[in-house]
Coordinates of C-alpha atoms and ligand atoms in Angstrom, one line a residue:
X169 CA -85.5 -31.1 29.5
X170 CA -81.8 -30.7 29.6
X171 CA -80.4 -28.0 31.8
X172 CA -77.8 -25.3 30.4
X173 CA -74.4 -26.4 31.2
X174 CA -72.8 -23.3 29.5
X175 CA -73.0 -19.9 28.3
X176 CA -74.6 -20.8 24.9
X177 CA -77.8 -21.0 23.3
X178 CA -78.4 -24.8 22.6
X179 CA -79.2 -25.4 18.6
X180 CA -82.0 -27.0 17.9
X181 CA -81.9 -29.9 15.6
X182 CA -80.7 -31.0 12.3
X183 CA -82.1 -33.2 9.7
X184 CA -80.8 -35.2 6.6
X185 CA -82.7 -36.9 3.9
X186 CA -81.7 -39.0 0.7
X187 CA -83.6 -40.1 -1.8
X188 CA -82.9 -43.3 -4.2
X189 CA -79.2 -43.9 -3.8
X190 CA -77.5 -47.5 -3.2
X191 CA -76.3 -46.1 0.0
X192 CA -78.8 -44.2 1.9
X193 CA -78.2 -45.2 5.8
X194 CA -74.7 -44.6 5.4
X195 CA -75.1 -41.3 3.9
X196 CA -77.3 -40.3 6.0
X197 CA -74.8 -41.5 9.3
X198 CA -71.9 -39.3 7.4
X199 CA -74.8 -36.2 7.0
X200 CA -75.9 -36.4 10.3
X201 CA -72.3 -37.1 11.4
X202 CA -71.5 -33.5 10.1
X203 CA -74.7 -31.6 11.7
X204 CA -73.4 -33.4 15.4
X205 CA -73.3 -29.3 16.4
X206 CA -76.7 -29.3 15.7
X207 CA -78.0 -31.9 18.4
X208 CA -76.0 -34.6 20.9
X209 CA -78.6 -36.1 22.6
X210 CA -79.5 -38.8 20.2
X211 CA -79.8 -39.9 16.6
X212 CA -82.3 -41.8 14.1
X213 CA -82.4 -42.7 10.8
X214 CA -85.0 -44.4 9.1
X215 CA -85.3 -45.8 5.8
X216 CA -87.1 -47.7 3.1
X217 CA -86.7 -50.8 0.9
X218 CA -89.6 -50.5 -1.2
X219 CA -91.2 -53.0 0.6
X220 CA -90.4 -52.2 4.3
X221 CA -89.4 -49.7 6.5
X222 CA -86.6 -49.5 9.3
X223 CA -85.7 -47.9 11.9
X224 CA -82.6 -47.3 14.2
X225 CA -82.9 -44.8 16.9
X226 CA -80.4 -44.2 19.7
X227 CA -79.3 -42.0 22.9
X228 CA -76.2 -40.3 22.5
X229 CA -73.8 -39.4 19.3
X230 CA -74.3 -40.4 16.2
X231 CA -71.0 -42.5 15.8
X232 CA -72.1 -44.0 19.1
X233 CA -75.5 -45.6 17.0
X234 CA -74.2 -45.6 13.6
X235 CA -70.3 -46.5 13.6
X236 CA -71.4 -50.0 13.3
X237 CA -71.2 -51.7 9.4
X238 CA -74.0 -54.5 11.3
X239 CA -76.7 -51.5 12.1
X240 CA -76.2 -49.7 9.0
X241 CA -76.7 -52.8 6.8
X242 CA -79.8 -53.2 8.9
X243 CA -81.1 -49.9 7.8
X244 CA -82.2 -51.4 3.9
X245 CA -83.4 -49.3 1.1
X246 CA -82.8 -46.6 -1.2
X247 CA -84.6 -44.0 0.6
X248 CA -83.5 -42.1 4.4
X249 CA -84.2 -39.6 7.0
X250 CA -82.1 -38.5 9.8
X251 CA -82.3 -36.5 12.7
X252 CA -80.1 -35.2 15.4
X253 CA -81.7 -34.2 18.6
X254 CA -81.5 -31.4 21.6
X255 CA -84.6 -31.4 23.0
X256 CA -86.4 -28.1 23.1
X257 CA -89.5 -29.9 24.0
X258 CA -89.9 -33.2 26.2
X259 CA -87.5 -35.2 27.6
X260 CA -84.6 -37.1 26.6
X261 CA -85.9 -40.5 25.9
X262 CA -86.2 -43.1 23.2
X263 CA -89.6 -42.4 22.5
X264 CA -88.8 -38.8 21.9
X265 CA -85.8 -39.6 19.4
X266 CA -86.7 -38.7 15.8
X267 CA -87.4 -40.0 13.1
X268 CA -91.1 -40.4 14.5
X269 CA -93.0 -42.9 12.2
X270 CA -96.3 -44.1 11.8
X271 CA -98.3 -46.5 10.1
X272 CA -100.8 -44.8 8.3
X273 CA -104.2 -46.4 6.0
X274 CA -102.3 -44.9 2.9
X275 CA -98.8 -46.4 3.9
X276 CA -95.8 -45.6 6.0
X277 CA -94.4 -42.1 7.1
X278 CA -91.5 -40.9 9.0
X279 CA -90.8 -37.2 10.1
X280 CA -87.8 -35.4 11.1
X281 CA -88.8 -31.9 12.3
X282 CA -85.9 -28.9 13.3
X283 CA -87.4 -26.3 14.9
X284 CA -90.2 -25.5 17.9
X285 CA -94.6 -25.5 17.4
X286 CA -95.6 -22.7 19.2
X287 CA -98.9 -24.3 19.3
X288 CA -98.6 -27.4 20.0
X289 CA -99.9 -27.6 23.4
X290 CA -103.0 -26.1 22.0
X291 CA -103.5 -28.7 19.3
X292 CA -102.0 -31.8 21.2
X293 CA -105.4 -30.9 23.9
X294 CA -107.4 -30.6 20.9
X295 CA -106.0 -34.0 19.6
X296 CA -106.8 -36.3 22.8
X297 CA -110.0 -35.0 23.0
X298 CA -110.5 -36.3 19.7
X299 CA -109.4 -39.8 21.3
X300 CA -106.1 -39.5 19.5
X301 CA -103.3 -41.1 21.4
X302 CA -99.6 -39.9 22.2
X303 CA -96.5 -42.4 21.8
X304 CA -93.6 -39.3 23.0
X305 CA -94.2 -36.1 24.6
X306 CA -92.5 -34.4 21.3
X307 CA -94.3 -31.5 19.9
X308 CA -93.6 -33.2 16.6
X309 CA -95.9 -36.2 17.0
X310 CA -98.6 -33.1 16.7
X311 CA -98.0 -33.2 12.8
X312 CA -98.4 -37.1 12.7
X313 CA -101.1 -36.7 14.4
X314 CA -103.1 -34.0 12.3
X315 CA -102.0 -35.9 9.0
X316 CA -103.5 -39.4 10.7
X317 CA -106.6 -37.0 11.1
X318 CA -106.7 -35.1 7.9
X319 CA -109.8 -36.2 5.2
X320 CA -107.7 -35.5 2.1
X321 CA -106.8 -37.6 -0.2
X322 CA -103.2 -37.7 -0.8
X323 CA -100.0 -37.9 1.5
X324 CA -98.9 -34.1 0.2
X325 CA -102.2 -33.0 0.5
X326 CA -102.6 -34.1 4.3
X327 CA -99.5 -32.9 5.4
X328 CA -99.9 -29.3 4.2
X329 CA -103.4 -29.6 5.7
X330 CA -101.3 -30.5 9.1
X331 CA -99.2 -27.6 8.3
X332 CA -102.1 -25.0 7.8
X333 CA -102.5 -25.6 11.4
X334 CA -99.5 -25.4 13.2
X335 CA -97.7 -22.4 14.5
X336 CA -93.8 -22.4 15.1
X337 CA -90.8 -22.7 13.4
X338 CA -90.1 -25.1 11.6
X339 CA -87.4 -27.5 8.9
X340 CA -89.2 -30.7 8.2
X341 CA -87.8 -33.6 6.0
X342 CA -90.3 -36.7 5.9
X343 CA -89.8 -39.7 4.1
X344 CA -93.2 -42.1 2.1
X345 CA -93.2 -45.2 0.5
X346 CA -92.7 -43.1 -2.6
X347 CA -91.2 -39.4 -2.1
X348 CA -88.5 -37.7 0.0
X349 CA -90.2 -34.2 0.8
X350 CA -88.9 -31.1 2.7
X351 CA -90.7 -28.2 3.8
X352 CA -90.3 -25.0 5.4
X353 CA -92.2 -23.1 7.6
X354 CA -93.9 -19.7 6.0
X355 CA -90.9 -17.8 7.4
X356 CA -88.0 -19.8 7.1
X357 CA -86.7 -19.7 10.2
X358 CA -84.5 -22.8 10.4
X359 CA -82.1 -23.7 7.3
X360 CA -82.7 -27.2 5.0
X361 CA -81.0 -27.0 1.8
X362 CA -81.3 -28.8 -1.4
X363 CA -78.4 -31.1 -2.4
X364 CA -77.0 -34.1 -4.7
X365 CA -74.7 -36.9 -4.7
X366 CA -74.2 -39.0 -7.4
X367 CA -77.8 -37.9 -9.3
X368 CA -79.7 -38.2 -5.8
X369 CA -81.3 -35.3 -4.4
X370 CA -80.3 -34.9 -0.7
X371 CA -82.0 -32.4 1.9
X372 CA -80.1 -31.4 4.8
X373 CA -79.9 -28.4 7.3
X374 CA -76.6 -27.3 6.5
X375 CA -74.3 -27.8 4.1
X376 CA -71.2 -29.2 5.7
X377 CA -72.9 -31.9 5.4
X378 CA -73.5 -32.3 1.8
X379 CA -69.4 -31.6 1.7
X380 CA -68.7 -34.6 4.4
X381 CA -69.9 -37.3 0.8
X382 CA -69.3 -34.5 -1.8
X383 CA -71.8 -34.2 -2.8
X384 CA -73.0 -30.8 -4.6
X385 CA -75.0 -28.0 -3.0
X386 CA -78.5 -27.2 -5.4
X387 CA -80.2 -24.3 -3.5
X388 CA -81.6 -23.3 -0.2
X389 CA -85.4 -24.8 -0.2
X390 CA -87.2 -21.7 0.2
X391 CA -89.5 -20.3 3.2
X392 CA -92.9 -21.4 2.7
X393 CA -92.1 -24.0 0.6
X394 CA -92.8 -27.7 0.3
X395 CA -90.4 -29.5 -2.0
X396 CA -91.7 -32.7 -3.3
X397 CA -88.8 -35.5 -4.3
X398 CA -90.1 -38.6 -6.3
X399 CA -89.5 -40.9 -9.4
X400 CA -91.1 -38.3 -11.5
X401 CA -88.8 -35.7 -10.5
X402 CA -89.0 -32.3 -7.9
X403 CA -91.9 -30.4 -7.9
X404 CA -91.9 -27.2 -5.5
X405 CA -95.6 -26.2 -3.8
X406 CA -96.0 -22.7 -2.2
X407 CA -99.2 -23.9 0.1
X408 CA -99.1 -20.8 2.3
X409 CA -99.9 -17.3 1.4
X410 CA -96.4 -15.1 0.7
X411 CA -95.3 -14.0 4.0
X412 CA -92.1 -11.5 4.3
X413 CA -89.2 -14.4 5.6
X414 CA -87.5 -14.1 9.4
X415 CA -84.8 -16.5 9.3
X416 CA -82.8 -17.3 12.4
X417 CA -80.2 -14.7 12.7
X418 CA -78.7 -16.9 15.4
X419 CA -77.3 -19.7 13.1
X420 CA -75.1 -16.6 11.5
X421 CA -73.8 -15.9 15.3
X422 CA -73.6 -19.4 16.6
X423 CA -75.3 -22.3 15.6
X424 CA -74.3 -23.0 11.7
X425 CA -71.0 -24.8 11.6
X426 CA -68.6 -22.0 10.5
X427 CA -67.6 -24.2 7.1
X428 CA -71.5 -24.1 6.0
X429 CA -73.4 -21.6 3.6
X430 CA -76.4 -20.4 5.3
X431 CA -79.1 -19.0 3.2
X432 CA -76.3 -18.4 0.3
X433 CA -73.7 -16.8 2.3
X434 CA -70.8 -18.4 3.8
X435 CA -70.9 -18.6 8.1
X436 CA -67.5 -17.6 8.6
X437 CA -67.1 -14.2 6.4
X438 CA -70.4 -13.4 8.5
X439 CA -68.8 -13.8 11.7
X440 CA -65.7 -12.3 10.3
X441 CA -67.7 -9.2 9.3
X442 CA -69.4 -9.1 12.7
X443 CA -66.0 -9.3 14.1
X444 CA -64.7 -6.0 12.3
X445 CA -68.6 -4.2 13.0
X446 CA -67.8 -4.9 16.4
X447 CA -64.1 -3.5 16.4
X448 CA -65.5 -0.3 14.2
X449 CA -67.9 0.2 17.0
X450 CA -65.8 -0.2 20.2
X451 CA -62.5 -1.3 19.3
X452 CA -60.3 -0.6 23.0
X453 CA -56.2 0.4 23.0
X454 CA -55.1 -3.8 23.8
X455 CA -51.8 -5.9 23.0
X456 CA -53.6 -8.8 22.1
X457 CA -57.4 -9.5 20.3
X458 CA -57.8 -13.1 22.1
X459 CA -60.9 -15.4 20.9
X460 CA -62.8 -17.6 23.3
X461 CA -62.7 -21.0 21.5
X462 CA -64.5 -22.1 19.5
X463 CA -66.8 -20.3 18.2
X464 CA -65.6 -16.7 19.1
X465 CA -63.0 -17.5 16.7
X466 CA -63.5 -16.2 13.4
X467 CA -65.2 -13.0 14.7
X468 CA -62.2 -12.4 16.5
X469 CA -60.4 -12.5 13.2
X470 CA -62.2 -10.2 11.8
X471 CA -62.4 -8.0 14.9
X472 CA -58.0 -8.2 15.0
X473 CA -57.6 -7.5 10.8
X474 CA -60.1 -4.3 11.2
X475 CA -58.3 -3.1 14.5
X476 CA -54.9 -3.7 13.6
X477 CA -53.9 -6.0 16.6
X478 CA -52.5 -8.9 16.9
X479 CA -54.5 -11.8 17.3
X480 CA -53.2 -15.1 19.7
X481 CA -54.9 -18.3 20.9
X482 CA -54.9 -17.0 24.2
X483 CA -57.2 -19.7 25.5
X484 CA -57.1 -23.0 24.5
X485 CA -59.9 -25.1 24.2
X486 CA -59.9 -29.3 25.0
X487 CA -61.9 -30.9 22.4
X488 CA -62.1 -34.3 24.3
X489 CA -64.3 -32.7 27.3
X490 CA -67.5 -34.1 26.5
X491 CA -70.9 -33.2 27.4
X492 CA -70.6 -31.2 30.9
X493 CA -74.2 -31.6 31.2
X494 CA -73.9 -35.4 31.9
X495 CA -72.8 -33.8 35.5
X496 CA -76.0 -31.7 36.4
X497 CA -75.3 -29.9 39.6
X498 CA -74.0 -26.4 39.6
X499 CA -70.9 -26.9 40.8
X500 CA -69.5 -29.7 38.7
X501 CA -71.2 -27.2 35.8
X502 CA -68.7 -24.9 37.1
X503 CA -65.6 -27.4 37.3
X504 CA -66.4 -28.0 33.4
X505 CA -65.6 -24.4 32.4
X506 CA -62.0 -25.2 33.8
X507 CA -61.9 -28.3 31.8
X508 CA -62.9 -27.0 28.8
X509 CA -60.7 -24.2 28.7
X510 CA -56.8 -23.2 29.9
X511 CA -55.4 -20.4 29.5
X512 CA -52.0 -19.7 27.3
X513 CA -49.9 -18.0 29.3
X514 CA -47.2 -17.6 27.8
X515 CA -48.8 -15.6 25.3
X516 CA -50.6 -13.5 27.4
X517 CA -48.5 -12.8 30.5
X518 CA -47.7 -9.0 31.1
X519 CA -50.4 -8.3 28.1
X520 CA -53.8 -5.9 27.9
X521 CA -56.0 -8.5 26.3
X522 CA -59.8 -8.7 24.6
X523 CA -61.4 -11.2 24.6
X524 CA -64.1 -11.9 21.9
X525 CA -66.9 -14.0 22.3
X526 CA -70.3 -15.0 20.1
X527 CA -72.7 -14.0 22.6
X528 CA -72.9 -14.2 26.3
X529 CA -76.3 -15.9 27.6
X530 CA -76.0 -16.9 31.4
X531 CA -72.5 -15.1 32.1
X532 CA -71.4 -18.2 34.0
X533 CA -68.7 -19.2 31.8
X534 CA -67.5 -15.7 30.7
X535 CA -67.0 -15.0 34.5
X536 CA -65.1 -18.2 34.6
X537 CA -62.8 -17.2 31.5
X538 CA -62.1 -13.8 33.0
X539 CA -60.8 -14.8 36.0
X540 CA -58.3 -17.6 34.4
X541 CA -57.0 -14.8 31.7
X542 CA -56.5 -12.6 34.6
X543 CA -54.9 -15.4 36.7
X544 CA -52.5 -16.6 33.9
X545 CA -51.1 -12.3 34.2
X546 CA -53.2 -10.3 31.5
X547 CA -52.7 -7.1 32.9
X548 CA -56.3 -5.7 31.5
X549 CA -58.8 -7.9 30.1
X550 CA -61.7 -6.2 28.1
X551 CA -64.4 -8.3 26.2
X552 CA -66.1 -7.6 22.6
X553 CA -69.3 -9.8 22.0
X554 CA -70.0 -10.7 18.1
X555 CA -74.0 -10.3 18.7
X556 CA -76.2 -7.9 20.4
X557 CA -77.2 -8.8 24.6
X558 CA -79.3 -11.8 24.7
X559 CA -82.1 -10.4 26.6
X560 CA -85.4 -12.9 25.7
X561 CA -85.7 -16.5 25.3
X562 CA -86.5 -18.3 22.1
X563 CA -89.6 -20.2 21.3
X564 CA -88.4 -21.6 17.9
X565 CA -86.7 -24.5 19.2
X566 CA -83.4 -23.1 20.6
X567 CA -82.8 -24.6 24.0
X568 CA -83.1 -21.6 25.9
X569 CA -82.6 -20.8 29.9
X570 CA -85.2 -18.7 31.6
X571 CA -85.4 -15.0 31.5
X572 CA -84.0 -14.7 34.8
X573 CA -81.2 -16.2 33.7
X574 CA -80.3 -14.3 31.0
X575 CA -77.4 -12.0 32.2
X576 CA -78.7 -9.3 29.2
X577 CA -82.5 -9.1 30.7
X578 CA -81.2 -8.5 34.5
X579 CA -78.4 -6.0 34.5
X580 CA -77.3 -3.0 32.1
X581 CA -73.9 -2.9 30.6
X582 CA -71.7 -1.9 34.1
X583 CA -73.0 -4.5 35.7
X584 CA -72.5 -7.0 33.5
X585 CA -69.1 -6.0 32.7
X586 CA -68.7 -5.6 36.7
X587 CA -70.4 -9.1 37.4
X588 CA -67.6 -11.1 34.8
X589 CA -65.1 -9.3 35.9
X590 CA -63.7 -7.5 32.4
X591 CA -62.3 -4.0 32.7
X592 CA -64.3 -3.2 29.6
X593 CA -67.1 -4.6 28.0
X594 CA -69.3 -3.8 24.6
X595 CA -71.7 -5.7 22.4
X596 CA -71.8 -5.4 18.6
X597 CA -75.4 -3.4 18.2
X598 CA -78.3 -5.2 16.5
X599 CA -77.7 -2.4 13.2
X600 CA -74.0 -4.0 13.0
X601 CA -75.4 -7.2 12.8
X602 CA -77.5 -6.8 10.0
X603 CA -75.0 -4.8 8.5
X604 CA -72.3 -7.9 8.7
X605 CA -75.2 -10.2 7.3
X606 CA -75.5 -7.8 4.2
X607 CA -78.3 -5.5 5.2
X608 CA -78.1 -1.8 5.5
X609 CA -79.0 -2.3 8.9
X610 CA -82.3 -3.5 10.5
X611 CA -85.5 -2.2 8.9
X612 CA -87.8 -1.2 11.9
X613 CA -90.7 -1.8 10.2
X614 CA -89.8 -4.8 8.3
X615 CA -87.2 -6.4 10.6
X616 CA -85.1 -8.8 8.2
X617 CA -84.6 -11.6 10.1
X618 CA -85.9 -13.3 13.3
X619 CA -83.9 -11.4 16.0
X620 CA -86.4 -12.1 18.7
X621 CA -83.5 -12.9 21.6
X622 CA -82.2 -10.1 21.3
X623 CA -85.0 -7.6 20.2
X624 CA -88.5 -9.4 22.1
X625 CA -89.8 -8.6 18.0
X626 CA -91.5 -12.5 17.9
X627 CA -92.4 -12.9 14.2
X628 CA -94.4 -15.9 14.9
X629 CA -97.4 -16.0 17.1
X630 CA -96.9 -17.7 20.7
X631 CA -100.0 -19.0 21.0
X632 CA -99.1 -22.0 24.0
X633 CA -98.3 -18.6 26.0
X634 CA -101.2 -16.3 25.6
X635 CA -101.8 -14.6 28.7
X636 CA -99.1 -16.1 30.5
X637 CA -94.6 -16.1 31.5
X638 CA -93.2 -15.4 28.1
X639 CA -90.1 -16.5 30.1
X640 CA -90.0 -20.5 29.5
X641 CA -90.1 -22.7 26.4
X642 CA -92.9 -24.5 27.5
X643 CA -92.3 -28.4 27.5
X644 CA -95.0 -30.4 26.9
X645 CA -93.9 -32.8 29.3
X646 CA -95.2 -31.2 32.4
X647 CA -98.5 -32.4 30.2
X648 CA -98.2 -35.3 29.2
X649 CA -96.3 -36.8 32.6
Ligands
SF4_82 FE1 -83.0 -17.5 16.4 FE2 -83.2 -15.9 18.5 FE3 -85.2 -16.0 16.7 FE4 -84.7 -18.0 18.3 S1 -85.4 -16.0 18.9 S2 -85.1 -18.1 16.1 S3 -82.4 -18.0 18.5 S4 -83.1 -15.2 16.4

């Protein structure tokens, strides 16, 4: 598994799917090319001519596998699935890069899966005891598995028996010779909306990129729900028994791109209203509201227009950095925060700043920040976080560092604020979150949303870690190796 290079959370996955258009592998290259903030590892599509399937998996960005008019001529058909990876489970390697397809006695079947089986360990033992054998160390290969193993009769059928068995979160898009279909776990955790272009229904996690090929935005698919897409139409099937939903509070904070609608409500205005929660809560006496880049960006705006402060690109971000994580050691990790980010001094010189971020999650790069803003002659520097203190890890498939390296589940407030060097320092509380998401605030009893990172409330049973650390993701590739 990838190690953190940064102070974020590391989103998951994101999958694409078209169904019956001229132009399906290129579509799906432009979708996936639009959920890239969703997984830069590696990318698949697969897709289907009516006689055949194909395949095309790589390492790497998607316009480094799909730029080419050669592979995407390759990918025949009318039909595709993509999928953008960052591994929550197993390791980076061909095998593991989604689509995963399999030959099956009733025909062919590829999978794209965004999210994290809290299970799967449990079932994959269960599985080669049965004498079933594993291609990747992918928790997704559990569902191909269960499906291969299933007695009922049709495709549909066999899947949601597979799904009646696995724990997790989970967005699934998988691709027959005859249907696109979608699915979403009982709780809805992770997003996968509903979409067209040009009469052909398109799934996708987010919609920026149904806006990439204009196409038009339907609906959200709903939780517990298992959209069926063939020549005889959509039908919608609610296999599991109505369960309150928990979606992923996190793709409001971070993940979703900022341009996307999440769950019918646009990203940014979110982060903007988390922003002014957060200045009505602890808005500090400064010259300057400055945003760390990127993503602290709209919250800051929101945080400035409620305070009534001016707001400057105090920092400025270099898009053309790259993955810091191809360096692994500590110190180059280190070396990449200064890469990534300068500081305007002009702007800022003689100034009392605050900074606002998303979140803070290992405190390495905040630190980092701090000290340049400082250096470039910010005479105070205070910092305003847009979500509550990350203080557990998340199981449904976030890329998450270890409890001990959470900043939020080792030190109170002072010492954080004392550790990255700000004069002040104050999170938005978890109420003001759910307030800025539309909520009156969160219901104690029936929490809203999953908010499991920063509450340890896990809606969804951890079964892999019964009895043991709640403090690791497990990978099942300590297993399988
Ligand atoms: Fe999202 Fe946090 Fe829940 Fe994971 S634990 S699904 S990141 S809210």
């Amino acid at each position: 598994m990838i190690e953190f290079d940064d102070d974020k959370l590391h989103e998951e996955c994101g999958v694409f799917g078209i169904y019956r258009h001229s132009d399906s592998a290129a579509h799906t290259a432009l979708g996936l090319h639009a959920l890239q903030h969703r997984g830069q590892e590696a990318a698949g599509i697969v897709t289907y001519d009516g006689k055949q399937f194909h395949s095309h998996r790589g390492l790497g960005l998607v316009g480094e596998n799909f730029s080419s008019a050669k592979v995407i001529d390759r990918l025949r058909g009318q039909s595709a699935i993509g999928h953008n990876r960052y591994a929550t489970t197993g390791e980076t390697v061909l095998r593991n890069v989604q689509p995963l397809f399999a030959e099956f006695a009733f025909g062919g079947l590829a999978i794209a899966h965004n999210g994290n089986l809290t299970n799967a360990m449990a079932l994959r033992r269960m599985l080669v005891e049965r004498g079933c054998l594993f291609q990747s160390t992918s928790d997704s290969e559990v569902i191909i598995h269960l499906i291969a193993i299933s007695r009922r009769a049709t495709v549909v059928d066999r899947l949601i028996d597979a799904l009646h068995q696995i724990e997790g979160a989970y967005s699934l898009v998988a691709m027959t010779g005859d249907s696109l279909i979608g699915v979403r776990d009982p709780m809805g955790v992770r997003p996968l909306i509903l979409g067209r272009v040009e009469g052909a229904p398109v799934l996708t996690s987010e919609s920026c990129a149904l806006d990439i090929m204009g196409a038009e935005y339907v609906r959200d698919i709903e939780a517990g729900e298992v959209l069926v897409i063939d020549d005889s139409g959509i039908e919608s099937l609610r296999p599991f028994k109505p369960t309150p939903s928990r979606f992923c509070i996190f793709e409001h904070v971070y993940f979703a791109r900022p341009d996307s609608l999440v769950e019918g409500q646009s990203v940014y205005e979110v982060r903007k209203r988390i922003g002014a929660e957060l200045a009505r809560e602890s808005m500090v006496e400064v010259d300057l509201v400055v945003p760390v880049p990127d993503s602290g960006v709209p919250a800051a705006i929101g945080y400035a227009a409620e305070a009534g402060q001016p707001f400057e690109l105090g920092i400025i971000r270099n898009h053309y950095i790259g993955r810091t994580f191809i360096e692994p050691t500590d110190r180059i990790r280190h070396l990449g925060v200064k890469l990534k980010h300068n500081a305007n001094a002009a702007s800022i010189r003689g100034k009392r700043v605050v900074l606002v971020d998303d979140s803070i999650v290992r405190g390495t790069t905040s630190t980092k920040i701090v000290e340049m803003v400082r250096a470039a002659g910010a005479t105070e520097v205070h910092m305003r976080v847009a979500s509550p203190p990350t203080t557990n890890s998340c199981f449904y498939g976030v890329n998450t560092p270890t409890r001990d390296n959470l900043m939020a589940a080792n030190m109170d407030i002072a010492e954080m604020a004392d550790h990255i060097g700000v004069d002040s320092l104050a999170f938005v509380s978890i109420d003001g979150l759910y307030r800025a998401v539309g909520e009156d605030g969160r219901s104690a009893s029936a929490p809203q949303y999953c908010d499991a990172c920063f509450t340890g409330d896990y809606p969804i049973p951890l079964t892999d870690h019964d009895g043991g650390d709640y403090g690791r993701q497990l990978s099942l590739l300590t297993e399988a190796e």
